Short mmCIF file of C-alpha atoms in Angstrom, two decimals:
data_model
loop_
_atom_site.label_atom_id
_atom_site.label_comp_id
_atom_site.label_asym_id
_atom_site.label_seq_id
_atom_site.Cartn_x
_atom_site.Cartn_y
_atom_site.Cartn_z
CA MET A 1 -7.65 13.35 -12.65
CA ASP A 2 -6.15 11.06 -15.21
CA GLN A 3 -8.71 10.42 -17.96
CA ASP A 4 -7.49 6.91 -18.75
CA THR A 5 -10.51 4.68 -19.33
CA ASP A 6 -8.71 1.56 -20.51
CA SER A 7 -10.16 -1.78 -19.53
CA THR A 8 -8.33 -3.96 -17.03
CA SER A 9 -6.89 -6.13 -19.78
CA GLU A 10 -5.65 -3.08 -21.67
CA GLN A 11 -4.08 -1.77 -18.48
CA MET A 12 -2.25 -5.04 -18.00
CA ASP A 13 -0.93 -4.84 -21.54
CA ARG A 14 0.79 -1.58 -20.63
CA ASP A 15 3.41 -3.60 -18.78
CA ASN A 16 4.71 -4.77 -22.14
CA LYS A 17 4.35 -1.65 -24.25
CA LEU A 18 5.15 2.00 -23.56
CA SER A 19 3.26 4.74 -25.36
CA GLU A 20 5.07 7.82 -26.63
CA SER A 21 3.27 9.99 -24.06
CA GLU A 22 4.80 7.93 -21.27
CA LEU A 23 8.37 8.45 -22.39
CA ASP A 24 10.01 10.85 -20.00
CA THR A 25 12.30 13.51 -21.46
CA THR A 26 14.36 14.40 -18.41
CA SER A 27 18.12 13.96 -18.24
CA ASP A 28 17.79 10.65 -16.41
CA ASP A 29 15.97 9.26 -19.43
CA ASN A 30 18.88 9.37 -21.86
CA ASP A 31 21.84 7.17 -21.07
CA TRP A 32 24.38 9.98 -20.87
CA CYS A 33 27.75 9.18 -19.40
CA PRO A 34 28.47 11.82 -16.73
CA VAL A 35 32.20 11.49 -17.44
CA THR A 36 32.35 11.78 -21.25
CA LYS A 37 29.08 13.78 -21.55
CA ARG A 38 28.20 11.62 -24.54
CA GLU A 39 24.99 9.79 -25.21
CA GLN A 40 25.52 6.06 -25.20
CA ARG A 41 23.56 3.49 -27.17
CA SER A 42 23.86 0.85 -24.50
CA THR A 43 23.37 -2.88 -24.73
CA CYS A 44 21.06 -4.26 -22.08
CA PRO A 45 23.14 -5.99 -19.38
CA ILE A 46 20.54 -8.70 -18.81
CA GLU A 47 21.85 -12.03 -20.07
CA GLY A 48 19.94 -13.23 -23.13
CA CYS A 49 18.28 -9.87 -23.81
CA GLY A 50 20.72 -8.07 -26.09
CA GLY A 51 18.48 -5.02 -26.54
CA LYS A 52 20.15 -1.74 -27.47
CA SER A 53 18.71 1.67 -26.76
CA LYS A 54 19.63 5.31 -26.29
CA HIS A 55 16.80 5.42 -23.77
CA HIS A 56 18.02 2.66 -21.50
CA LYS A 57 15.42 3.35 -18.83
CA HIS A 58 12.54 2.85 -21.25
CA HIS A 59 13.98 -0.46 -22.38
CA ALA A 60 14.30 -1.53 -18.74
CA TRP A 61 10.70 -0.55 -18.02
CA GLU A 62 9.33 -2.26 -21.10
CA TYR A 63 11.15 -5.57 -20.70
CA HIS A 64 12.48 -6.00 -17.16
CA ILE A 65 11.00 -3.72 -14.46
CA PRO A 66 7.40 -3.92 -13.17
CA ARG A 67 5.16 -0.89 -13.53
CA ILE A 68 4.89 -0.46 -9.77
CA PHE A 69 8.45 0.94 -9.93
CA TRP A 70 8.04 3.24 -12.93
CA ASP A 71 8.76 6.80 -11.88
CA HIS A 72 5.74 8.58 -13.40
CA PRO A 73 2.68 7.33 -11.46
CA TRP A 74 -0.68 9.04 -11.69
CA LYS A 75 -0.97 12.04 -9.42
CA GLY A 76 -3.70 10.27 -7.49
CA LEU A 77 -1.42 7.32 -6.83
CA ASN A 78 1.37 9.53 -5.56
CA ASN A 79 -1.06 10.86 -2.96
CA SER A 80 -2.13 7.37 -1.88
CA PRO A 81 -0.38 5.76 1.11
CA ASP A 82 -1.57 2.38 -0.18
CA TYR A 83 0.46 2.93 -3.36
CA HIS A 84 3.67 3.52 -1.42
CA LYS A 85 2.95 0.58 0.89
CA LEU A 86 2.55 -1.60 -2.20
CA ARG A 87 5.92 -0.39 -3.48
CA ALA A 88 7.51 -1.26 -0.12
CA SER A 89 5.88 -4.70 -0.16
CA CYS A 90 7.28 -5.33 -3.64
CA LEU A 91 10.73 -4.33 -2.39
CA ASP A 92 10.36 -6.94 0.36
CA THR A 93 9.56 -9.54 -2.28
CA LEU A 94 12.56 -8.38 -4.30
CA SER A 95 14.74 -8.92 -1.22
CA LYS A 96 13.61 -12.54 -1.10
CA TYR A 97 14.35 -12.99 -4.83
CA ILE A 98 17.92 -11.81 -4.26
CA LEU A 99 18.74 -12.96 -0.74
CA GLY A 100 16.37 -15.85 -0.15
CA THR A 101 15.40 -14.26 3.16
CA GLY A 102 15.81 -10.79 4.57
CA THR A 103 14.37 -7.29 4.56
CA VAL A 104 14.81 -4.20 2.43
CA GLN A 105 17.45 -3.05 4.92
CA ASP A 106 19.39 -6.25 4.23
CA LEU A 107 19.03 -5.61 0.51
CA VAL A 108 20.50 -2.13 0.93
CA ILE A 109 23.56 -3.66 2.60
CA TYR A 110 23.83 -6.26 -0.17
CA VAL A 111 23.61 -3.65 -2.93
CA ASN A 112 26.31 -1.53 -1.32
CA ASP A 113 28.61 -4.54 -0.83
CA LYS A 114 27.99 -6.67 -3.91
CA VAL A 115 26.27 -4.79 -6.73
CA ARG A 116 28.32 -2.79 -9.17
CA LEU A 117 26.44 0.25 -10.42
CA PRO A 118 27.63 1.97 -13.61
CA CYS A 119 28.44 5.50 -12.39
CA LYS A 120 27.25 8.00 -9.82
CA TYR A 121 24.31 9.19 -11.87
CA PRO A 122 22.18 12.04 -10.47
CA ILE A 123 18.71 11.17 -9.22
CA ILE A 124 16.20 13.51 -10.86
CA PRO A 125 13.93 15.64 -8.61
CA ARG A 126 10.75 13.74 -9.51
CA THR A 127 12.30 10.46 -8.39
CA GLN A 128 13.75 12.08 -5.27
CA HIS A 129 10.23 13.29 -4.42
CA GLN A 130 8.79 9.79 -4.79
CA MET A 131 11.55 8.39 -2.62
CA GLY A 132 10.63 10.96 0.02
CA LEU A 133 6.96 9.95 -0.08
CA LEU A 134 7.90 6.28 0.24
CA THR A 135 10.23 7.05 3.16
CA ARG A 136 7.57 9.01 5.05
CA THR A 137 4.86 6.42 4.44
CA MET A 138 7.03 3.56 5.71
CA TRP A 139 8.59 5.56 8.56
CA TRP A 140 12.09 4.86 7.29
CA SER A 141 14.93 7.08 8.44
CA ARG A 142 14.97 10.32 6.48
CA VAL A 143 18.04 11.55 4.66
CA GLU A 144 18.98 15.01 3.48
CA ALA A 145 19.45 13.83 -0.11
CA TYR A 146 18.99 10.41 -1.70
CA GLU A 147 22.20 8.99 -3.13
CA MET A 148 23.02 5.86 -5.07
CA LEU A 149 26.70 5.40 -4.24
CA PRO A 150 26.41 4.32 -1.55
CA VAL A 151 22.70 3.62 -1.28
CA ASN A 152 21.68 5.59 1.82
CA SER A 153 17.99 4.64 2.12
CA PRO A 154 15.74 1.69 1.25
CA ALA A 155 13.74 4.12 -0.90
CA ILE A 156 16.68 4.31 -3.34
CA LEU A 157 15.94 0.72 -4.32
CA ILE A 158 13.06 1.90 -6.53
CA HIS A 159 15.58 3.53 -8.90
CA TRP A 160 15.58 1.81 -12.27
CA ARG A 161 19.39 1.48 -12.45
CA ILE A 162 19.51 -0.46 -9.19
CA LEU A 163 16.51 -2.57 -10.15
CA LEU A 164 18.06 -3.43 -13.51
CA ALA A 165 21.33 -4.42 -11.82
CA LEU A 166 19.39 -6.71 -9.48
CA VAL A 167 17.42 -8.25 -12.34
CA GLY A 168 20.76 -9.20 -13.86
CA ILE A 169 21.57 -11.52 -10.96
CA MET A 170 18.13 -13.15 -10.70
CA THR A 171 17.23 -16.59 -11.95
CA PRO A 172 15.16 -16.60 -15.19
CA LYS A 173 12.06 -17.62 -13.23
CA ASN A 174 12.50 -14.80 -10.72
CA ARG A 175 12.97 -12.34 -13.58
CA SER A 176 9.63 -13.39 -15.03
CA ASP A 177 7.90 -13.21 -11.65
CA PHE A 178 9.50 -9.85 -10.91
CA LYS A 179 8.22 -8.27 -14.15
CA SER A 180 4.61 -8.91 -13.07
CA LEU A 181 5.20 -8.01 -9.42
CA GLY A 182 2.37 -5.97 -7.88
CA ARG A 183 0.41 -5.85 -11.15
CA GLU A 184 -3.03 -6.88 -9.91
CA LYS A 185 -2.98 -4.73 -6.78
CA LEU A 186 -1.71 -1.76 -8.78
CA LEU A 187 -4.63 -2.09 -11.20
CA GLN A 188 -7.02 -2.15 -8.26
CA LEU A 189 -5.45 1.01 -6.83
CA GLU A 190 -5.68 2.74 -10.21
CA ASP A 191 -9.37 1.87 -10.44
CA GLN A 192 -9.95 3.32 -6.97
CA VAL A 193 -8.10 6.50 -7.83
CA ARG A 194 -9.92 6.85 -11.14
CA VAL A 195 -13.32 6.63 -9.46
CA HIS A 196 -12.78 8.40 -6.19
CA HIS A 197 -10.13 11.10 -6.62
CA VAL A 198 -11.52 13.66 -9.04
CA PRO A 199 -10.03 17.18 -9.01
CA ILE A 200 -12.76 19.69 -9.96
CA PRO A 201 -13.20 23.47 -9.77
CA VAL A 202 -16.19 24.84 -7.86
CA ASP A 203 -17.55 28.07 -6.47
CA ILE A 204 -17.52 27.84 -2.68
CA GLU A 205 -17.24 30.99 -0.65
CA ASP A 206 -16.54 29.58 2.80
CA GLU A 207 -12.91 28.52 2.99
CA TRP A 208 -12.91 25.01 4.45
CA THR A 209 -16.63 24.30 4.83
CA VAL A 210 -16.80 21.07 2.86
CA ILE A 211 -13.81 19.21 4.25
CA ASP A 212 -14.34 20.36 7.85
CA GLU A 213 -18.01 19.56 8.03
CA CYS A 214 -17.77 16.21 6.27
CA GLY A 215 -15.88 14.74 9.19
CA GLY A 216 -12.56 16.49 9.47
CA GLU A 217 -9.09 16.11 8.10
CA ASP A 218 -8.50 12.45 8.93
CA ASP A 219 -11.27 10.93 6.81
CA ASN A 220 -11.10 9.84 3.19
CA TYR A 221 -12.60 12.17 0.59
CA GLU A 222 -13.76 11.56 -2.93
CA VAL A 223 -13.52 15.06 -4.37
CA VAL A 224 -10.76 17.63 -4.50
CA ILE A 225 -12.30 21.09 -4.52
CA ILE A 226 -10.42 24.01 -6.03
CA GLN A 227 -11.92 27.08 -4.45
CA GLU A 228 -12.40 30.59 -5.75
CA GLY A 229 -10.19 33.57 -5.18
CA TYR A 230 -6.75 31.94 -5.39
CA SER A 231 -4.47 31.25 -8.30
CA VAL A 232 -3.16 27.76 -9.05
CA PRO A 233 0.52 28.68 -8.38
CA HIS A 234 -0.37 29.31 -4.71
CA GLN A 235 -0.55 25.62 -3.99
CA ASP A 236 1.30 26.06 -0.73
CA LYS A 237 -2.15 26.82 0.68
CA VAL A 238 -3.51 23.31 0.89
CA LYS A 239 -5.22 21.17 3.46
CA MET A 240 -4.38 17.49 3.51
CA GLY A 241 -6.73 14.59 4.12
CA SER A 242 -5.52 11.03 4.52
CA SER A 243 -5.67 10.38 0.78
CA ILE A 244 -6.85 13.63 -0.78
CA THR A 245 -5.95 17.31 -0.90
CA LEU A 246 -8.29 20.29 -0.78
CA ILE A 247 -6.68 23.02 -2.87
CA LYS A 248 -7.64 26.66 -3.21
CA GLY A 249 -7.70 27.77 -6.80
CA PRO A 250 -9.44 29.74 -9.52
CA LEU A 251 -12.87 29.32 -11.07
CA ASN A 252 -11.39 28.38 -14.43
CA ILE A 253 -12.36 24.96 -15.75
CA LEU A 254 -9.36 22.62 -15.72
CA VAL A 255 -10.32 20.57 -18.75
CA ASP A 256 -7.73 17.86 -18.24
CA THR A 257 -9.15 17.00 -14.82
CA VAL A 258 -12.63 16.11 -16.08
CA ASN A 259 -13.37 12.50 -17.02
CA ASP A 260 -16.44 10.41 -17.85
CA ASP A 261 -17.61 10.53 -14.24
CA VAL A 262 -17.48 14.32 -14.02
CA GLU A 263 -19.79 16.80 -15.74
CA VAL A 264 -19.41 20.57 -15.49
CA ILE A 265 -22.58 22.57 -16.17
CA PRO A 266 -23.13 26.36 -16.16
CA THR A 267 -25.74 27.41 -13.58
CA PRO A 268 -26.56 31.13 -13.79
CA GLY A 269 -28.50 32.31 -10.80
CA PRO A 270 -26.37 33.29 -7.82
CA THR A 271 -24.16 35.08 -10.39
CA SER A 272 -24.02 34.97 -14.18
CA GLU A 273 -20.78 32.93 -14.15
CA ASP A 274 -21.59 30.12 -11.72
CA ILE A 275 -21.10 26.46 -12.51
CA PHE A 276 -21.94 23.24 -10.76
CA VAL A 277 -20.11 19.94 -10.98
CA ILE A 278 -21.74 16.51 -11.01
CA VAL A 279 -19.56 13.61 -9.88
CA LYS A 280 -20.92 10.13 -10.66
CA ASN A 281 -20.07 6.67 -9.33
CA THR A 282 -18.95 7.72 -5.86
CA GLN A 283 -19.66 5.71 -2.73
CA LEU A 284 -22.66 7.98 -2.10
CA GLY A 285 -23.95 7.72 -5.65
CA THR A 286 -24.11 10.92 -7.72
CA ILE A 287 -22.95 14.10 -5.99
CA ALA A 288 -23.39 17.72 -7.09
CA VAL A 289 -20.96 20.38 -5.89
CA VAL A 290 -23.01 23.51 -6.42
CA GLY A 291 -21.50 26.54 -4.72
CA ASP A 292 -24.21 29.04 -3.77
CA LEU A 293 -26.85 27.49 -6.01
CA PHE A 294 -27.79 25.99 -2.64
CA HIS A 295 -26.58 28.16 0.21
CA SER A 296 -27.17 25.32 2.69
CA GLU A 297 -29.66 22.56 3.42
CA GLU A 298 -31.71 25.07 5.40
CA ASP A 299 -32.57 27.06 2.28
CA MET A 300 -34.68 24.10 1.15
CA GLU A 301 -37.18 25.29 3.79
CA ASP A 302 -36.38 29.03 3.85
CA SER A 303 -36.02 30.36 0.30
CA SER A 304 -35.05 33.81 1.56
CA LEU A 305 -31.59 32.40 2.36
CA TRP A 306 -30.80 32.09 -1.34
CA ARG A 307 -33.23 34.53 -3.00
CA SER A 308 -31.77 37.51 -1.17
CA ARG A 309 -28.33 36.75 -2.70
CA SER A 310 -29.42 35.78 -6.19
CA GLN A 311 -28.88 37.86 -9.33
CA ASP A 312 -31.47 35.82 -11.24
CA PRO A 313 -33.91 34.08 -8.84
CA ALA A 314 -36.05 32.53 -11.60
CA ARG A 315 -33.11 30.82 -13.32
CA GLN A 316 -31.61 29.80 -10.00
CA GLU A 317 -34.86 28.17 -8.90
CA ALA A 318 -35.06 26.23 -12.18
CA ASN A 319 -31.47 25.03 -11.77
CA ARG A 320 -32.12 24.03 -8.16
CA HIS A 321 -35.02 21.81 -9.24
CA LYS A 322 -32.83 20.34 -12.00
CA ILE A 323 -30.12 19.39 -9.51
CA LEU A 324 -32.56 17.77 -7.11
CA ARG A 325 -33.79 15.53 -9.94
CA LEU A 326 -30.30 14.49 -11.03
CA VAL A 327 -28.29 13.70 -7.92
CA ASP A 328 -28.29 11.81 -4.62
CA TYR A 329 -26.33 14.32 -2.54
CA VAL A 330 -25.63 18.06 -2.72
CA VAL A 331 -22.52 19.82 -1.45
CA PRO A 332 -23.79 23.38 -0.84
CA GLY A 333 -21.80 26.58 -0.69
CA HIS A 334 -22.13 26.64 3.10
CA GLY A 335 -22.91 23.94 5.61
CA LYS A 336 -22.94 20.17 5.44
CA ILE A 337 -23.47 17.86 2.51
CA PHE A 338 -27.10 16.72 2.39
CA GLN A 339 -29.17 14.04 0.70
CA THR A 340 -31.72 15.08 -1.88
CA PRO A 341 -35.38 14.07 -1.44
CA ARG A 342 -35.63 12.60 -4.95
CA LYS A 343 -35.25 8.94 -3.80
#
């Protein structure tokens, strides 16, 4: 999970300033002419701007294009249908800026008929992927490959070169309104993702216990669980929820996925290498994902269910009591999530 803990005001300031870490280094970033193969220090085509940059896309993002259309969203946002619906809604608003009335389909026709794009630049794979997600979310007609000349899908309209060309024909007021388009709703989505979509590694033996027994694949989930016995490259083995993915993976701690709401604590007992993960500020309060520290809710009454499997029963019992004092709910190694008796 992204560890960004900026305040709302700091997040809003990001619309006007790009950090070095956000500068993409792919071929689409540099303004290379596909004909001469030379890097161009281009002047911004927007009247009254006059900015010059070798990284034309970054200039466009910083001064002219709203962040909802930047092509490096948080992973959690990319998995959120609400994010793609917001993008589509902003494209509808863009259509009204340009056409007065009309839909994104009308804007596609207008771009193909009236807008002169610089060259047939390639669309990088990351952007193609985002266009595919937007297309599927909005049930637009799918295409084999997204192309800019001619524009063959409404999803192409999120490309920065097309957006910049459209900004150039807007009124000054519409340019200003466009730059802040979707800002507030995007910040709300980012806050939701930051709190509720936390990828964490855990030790759970039973393959799909947690997601199946918490209500099935169609519900929303707050935790992505990376299970034991599989390596990260085998991410073809996933199970999708409506806004979350359950991924099989290794027991290694993925440090960059842990934020202020997630604490990883060693819990020797079932084995000498076990860990548990505490996730705070969820809709259920504080949740512990504990692997076989708790085999199931039933072992609260029948200790033989966990003692018979434990390598260190004394330490496991101490850690079990510790968990029950700290959290509101426990996700055991087997069986359903259950509420602790501490409250």
